[in-house]
Tab-separated table of C-alpha atoms in Angstrom:
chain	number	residue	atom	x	y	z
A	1	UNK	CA	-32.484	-64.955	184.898
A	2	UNK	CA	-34.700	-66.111	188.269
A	3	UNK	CA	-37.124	-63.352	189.520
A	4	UNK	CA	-36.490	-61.949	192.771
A	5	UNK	CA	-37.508	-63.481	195.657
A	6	UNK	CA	-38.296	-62.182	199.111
A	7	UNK	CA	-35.090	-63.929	201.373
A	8	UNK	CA	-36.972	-62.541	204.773
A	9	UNK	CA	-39.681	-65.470	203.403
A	10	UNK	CA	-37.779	-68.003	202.406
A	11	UNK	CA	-35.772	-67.654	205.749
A	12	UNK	CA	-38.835	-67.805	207.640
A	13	UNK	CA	-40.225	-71.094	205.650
A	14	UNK	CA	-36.893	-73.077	205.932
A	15	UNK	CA	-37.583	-74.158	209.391
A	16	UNK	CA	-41.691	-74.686	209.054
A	17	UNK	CA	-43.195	-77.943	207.970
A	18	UNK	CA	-44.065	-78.348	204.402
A	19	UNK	CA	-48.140	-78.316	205.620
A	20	UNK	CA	-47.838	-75.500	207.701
A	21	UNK	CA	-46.662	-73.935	204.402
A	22	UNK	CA	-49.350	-75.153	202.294
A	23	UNK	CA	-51.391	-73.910	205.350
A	24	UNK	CA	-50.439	-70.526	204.933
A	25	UNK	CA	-50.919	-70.442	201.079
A	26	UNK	CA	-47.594	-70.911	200.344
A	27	UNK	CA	-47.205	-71.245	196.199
A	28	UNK	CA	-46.384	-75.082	195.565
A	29	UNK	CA	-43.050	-74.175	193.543
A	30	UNK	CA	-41.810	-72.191	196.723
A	31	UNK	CA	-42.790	-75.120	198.956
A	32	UNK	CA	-40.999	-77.448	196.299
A	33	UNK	CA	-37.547	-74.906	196.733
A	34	UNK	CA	-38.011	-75.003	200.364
A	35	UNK	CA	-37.524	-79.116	200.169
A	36	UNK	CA	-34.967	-78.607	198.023
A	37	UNK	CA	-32.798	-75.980	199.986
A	38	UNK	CA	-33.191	-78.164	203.583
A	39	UNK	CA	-31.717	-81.486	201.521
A	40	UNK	CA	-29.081	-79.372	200.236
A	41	UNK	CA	-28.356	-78.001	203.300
A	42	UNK	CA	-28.311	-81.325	205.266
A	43	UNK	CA	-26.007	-82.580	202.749
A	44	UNK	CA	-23.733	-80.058	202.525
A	45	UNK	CA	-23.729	-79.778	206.648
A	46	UNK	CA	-22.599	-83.852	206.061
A	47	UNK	CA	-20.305	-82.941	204.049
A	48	UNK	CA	-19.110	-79.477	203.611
A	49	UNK	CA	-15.935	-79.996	201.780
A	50	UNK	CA	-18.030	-80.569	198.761
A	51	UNK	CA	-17.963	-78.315	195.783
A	52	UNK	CA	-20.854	-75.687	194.567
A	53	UNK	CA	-20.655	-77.463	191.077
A	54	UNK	CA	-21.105	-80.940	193.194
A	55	UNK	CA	-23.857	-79.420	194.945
A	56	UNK	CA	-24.983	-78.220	191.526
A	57	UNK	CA	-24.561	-81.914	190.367
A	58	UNK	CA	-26.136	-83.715	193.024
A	59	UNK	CA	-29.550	-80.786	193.154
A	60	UNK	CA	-30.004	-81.199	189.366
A	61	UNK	CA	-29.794	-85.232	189.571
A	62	UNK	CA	-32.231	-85.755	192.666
A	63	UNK	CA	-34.375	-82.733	192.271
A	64	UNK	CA	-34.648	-83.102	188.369
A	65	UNK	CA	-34.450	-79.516	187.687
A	66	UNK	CA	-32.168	-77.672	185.133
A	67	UNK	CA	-28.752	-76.418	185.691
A	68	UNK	CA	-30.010	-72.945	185.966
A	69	UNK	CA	-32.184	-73.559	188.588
A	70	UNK	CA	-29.817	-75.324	190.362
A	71	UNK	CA	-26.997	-72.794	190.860
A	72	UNK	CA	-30.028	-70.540	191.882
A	73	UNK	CA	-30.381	-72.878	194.633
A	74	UNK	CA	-26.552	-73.052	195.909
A	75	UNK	CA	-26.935	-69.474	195.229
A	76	UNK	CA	-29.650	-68.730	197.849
A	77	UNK	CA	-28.311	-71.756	200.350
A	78	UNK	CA	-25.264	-69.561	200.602
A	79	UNK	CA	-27.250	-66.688	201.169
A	80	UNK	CA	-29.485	-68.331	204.089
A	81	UNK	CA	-26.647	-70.348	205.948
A	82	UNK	CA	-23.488	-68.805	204.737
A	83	UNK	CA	-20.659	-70.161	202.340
A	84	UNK	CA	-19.057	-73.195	204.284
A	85	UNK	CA	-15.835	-73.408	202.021
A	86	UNK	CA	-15.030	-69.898	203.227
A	87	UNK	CA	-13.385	-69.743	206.276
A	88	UNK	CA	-12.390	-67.197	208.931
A	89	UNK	CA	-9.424	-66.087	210.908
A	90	UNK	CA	-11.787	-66.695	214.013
A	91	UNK	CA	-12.965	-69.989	212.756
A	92	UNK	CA	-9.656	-71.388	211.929
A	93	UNK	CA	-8.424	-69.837	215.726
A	94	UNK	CA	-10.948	-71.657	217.307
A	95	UNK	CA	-10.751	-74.969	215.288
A	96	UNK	CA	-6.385	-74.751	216.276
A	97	UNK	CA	-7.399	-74.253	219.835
A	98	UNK	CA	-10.125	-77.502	219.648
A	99	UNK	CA	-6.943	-80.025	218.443
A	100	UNK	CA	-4.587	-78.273	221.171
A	101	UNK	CA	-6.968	-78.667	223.832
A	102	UNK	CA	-7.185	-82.238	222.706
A	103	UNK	CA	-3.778	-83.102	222.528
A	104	UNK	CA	-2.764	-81.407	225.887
A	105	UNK	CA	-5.583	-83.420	227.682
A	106	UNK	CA	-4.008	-86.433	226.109
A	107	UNK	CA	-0.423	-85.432	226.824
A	108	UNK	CA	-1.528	-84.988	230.303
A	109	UNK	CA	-3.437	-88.183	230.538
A	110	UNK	CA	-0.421	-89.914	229.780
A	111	UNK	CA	1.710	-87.471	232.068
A	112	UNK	CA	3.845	-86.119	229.038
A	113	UNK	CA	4.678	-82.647	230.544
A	114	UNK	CA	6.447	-81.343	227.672
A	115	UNK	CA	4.655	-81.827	225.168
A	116	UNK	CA	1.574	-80.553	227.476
A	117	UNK	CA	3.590	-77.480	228.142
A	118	UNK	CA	4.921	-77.411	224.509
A	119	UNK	CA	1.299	-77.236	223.450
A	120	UNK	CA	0.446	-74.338	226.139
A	121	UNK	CA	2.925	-71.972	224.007
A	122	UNK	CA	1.325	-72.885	221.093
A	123	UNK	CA	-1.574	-71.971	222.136
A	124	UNK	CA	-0.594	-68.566	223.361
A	125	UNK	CA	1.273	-68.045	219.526
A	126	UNK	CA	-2.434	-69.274	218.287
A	127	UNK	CA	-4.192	-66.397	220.356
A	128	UNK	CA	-1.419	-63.987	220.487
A	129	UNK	CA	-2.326	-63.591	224.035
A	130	UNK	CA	1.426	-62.716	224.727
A	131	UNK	CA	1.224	-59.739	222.491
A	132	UNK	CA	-0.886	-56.301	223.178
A	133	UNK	CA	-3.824	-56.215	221.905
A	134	UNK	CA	-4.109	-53.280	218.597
A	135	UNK	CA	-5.364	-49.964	219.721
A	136	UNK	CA	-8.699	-48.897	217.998
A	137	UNK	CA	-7.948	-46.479	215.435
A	138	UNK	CA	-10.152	-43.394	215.817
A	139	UNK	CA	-10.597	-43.010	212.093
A	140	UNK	CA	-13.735	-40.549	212.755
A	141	UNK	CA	-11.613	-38.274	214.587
A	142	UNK	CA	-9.326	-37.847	211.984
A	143	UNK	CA	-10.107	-34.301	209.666
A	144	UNK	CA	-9.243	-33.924	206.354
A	145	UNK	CA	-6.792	-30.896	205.551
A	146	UNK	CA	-8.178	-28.054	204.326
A	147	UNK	CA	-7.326	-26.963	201.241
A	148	UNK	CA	-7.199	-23.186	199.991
A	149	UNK	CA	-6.692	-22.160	196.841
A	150	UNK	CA	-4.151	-18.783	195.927
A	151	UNK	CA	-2.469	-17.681	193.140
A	152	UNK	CA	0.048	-16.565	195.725
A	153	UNK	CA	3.772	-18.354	194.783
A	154	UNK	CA	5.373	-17.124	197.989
A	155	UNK	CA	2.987	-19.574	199.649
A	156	UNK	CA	5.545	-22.266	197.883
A	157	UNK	CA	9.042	-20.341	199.221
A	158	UNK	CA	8.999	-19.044	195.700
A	159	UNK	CA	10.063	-14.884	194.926
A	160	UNK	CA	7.063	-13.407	193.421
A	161	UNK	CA	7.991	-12.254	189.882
A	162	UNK	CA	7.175	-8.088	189.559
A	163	UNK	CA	3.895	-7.178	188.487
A	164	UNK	CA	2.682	-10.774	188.365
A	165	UNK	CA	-0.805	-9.946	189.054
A	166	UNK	CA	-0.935	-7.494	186.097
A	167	UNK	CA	0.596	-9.747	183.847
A	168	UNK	CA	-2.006	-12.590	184.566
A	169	UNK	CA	-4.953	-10.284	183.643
A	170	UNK	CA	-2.922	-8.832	180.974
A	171	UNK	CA	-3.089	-12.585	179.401
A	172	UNK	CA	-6.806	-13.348	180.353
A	173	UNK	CA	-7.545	-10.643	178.513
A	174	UNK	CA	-5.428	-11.508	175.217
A	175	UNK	CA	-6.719	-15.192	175.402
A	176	UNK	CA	-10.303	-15.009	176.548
A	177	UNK	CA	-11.597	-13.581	173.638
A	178	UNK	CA	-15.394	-14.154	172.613
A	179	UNK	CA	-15.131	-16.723	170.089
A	180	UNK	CA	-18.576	-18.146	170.477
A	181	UNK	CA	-19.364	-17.459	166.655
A	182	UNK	CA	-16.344	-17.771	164.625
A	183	UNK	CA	-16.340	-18.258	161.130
A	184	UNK	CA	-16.190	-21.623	159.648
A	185	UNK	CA	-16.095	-23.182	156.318
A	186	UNK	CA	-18.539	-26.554	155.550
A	187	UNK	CA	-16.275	-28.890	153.479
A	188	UNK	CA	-18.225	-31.141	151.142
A	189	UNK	CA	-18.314	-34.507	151.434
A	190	UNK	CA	-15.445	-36.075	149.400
A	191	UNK	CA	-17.692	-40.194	149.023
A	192	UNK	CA	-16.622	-41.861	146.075
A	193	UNK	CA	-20.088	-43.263	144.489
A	194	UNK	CA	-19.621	-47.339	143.105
């Protein structure tokens, strides 16, 4: 297991120089992680439909270091520049609205007007900018119901049975004996000896 490390640092001494960390007494094995999280991160910014176990791959075969170490690395890249295989809602929004835009200056560039207005109602599906936008729910101005507890059943629509309040004490009484020190009988232990 890797001892904790301080991510305010290391998020600090991913964009300085590797002498202006040696400058500022750095420990060589953090400066040596440093250089090894900005080549990951280039790579993966290359190519970022590549796989944490690639990443794993390619850290352990250039850096030398065991597999361990390595998926402590992909570990803390994802922690300093996020996890690029995940994708958003917002992300994939924009990245539909990038092609459209594209194609309708193209479709307009070569005076196709229906596909340029085809791709205006797809963009307005893409944003749902035809649609009202969701209310914010006021979830802190909700309050809980409150709760009482009775022995009451009319509180139900049920008939109160006669004398129902004498008959419950009549049975706390019969059944809430003190039976703190009953008597008991140790059995003796029945081990058959080999």
């Amino acid at each position: 297991m890797s001892l904790p490390v301080n991510i305010d640092d290391y998020c600090r001494y991913i964009s300085q120089d590797s002498a202006e960390l040696r400058d500022i007494h750095v420990p060589e094995q953090t400066i040596l992680r440093v250089e090894r999280l900005r080549e990951l991160a280039a790579y993966w910014r290359s190519y970022p439909s590549t796989s944490p176990k690639e990443l794993v791959g390619r850290c352990m075969q250039l850096f030398k270091v065991e597999q361990s170490q390595a998926y402590d690395d992909i570990h803390m890249l994802k922690v300093l520049i996020g996890n690029l295989e995940a994708t958003t809602k917002e992300f994939a929004r924009w990245r539909v609205n990038q092609m459209i835009e594209e194609d309708r200056m193209a479709a307009r560039r070569d005076g196709d007007w229906r596909a340029v207005a085809s791709m205006q109602k797809n963009y307005i599906l893409n944003n749902q900018t035809d649609k009202p936008d969701t209310p914010d729910l006021a979830f802190e101005k909700i309050v809980p119901q409150q709760f009482e507890p009775t022995d009451d059943p009319s509180v139900l629509g049920i008939k109160a049975p006669k004398n129902l309040r004498a008959r419950r004490d009549k049975l706390i009484r019969q059944y809430s004996r003190d039976d703190e020190y009953s008597d008991y009988e140790e059995l003796p232990d029945n081990k058959e000896e080999s």
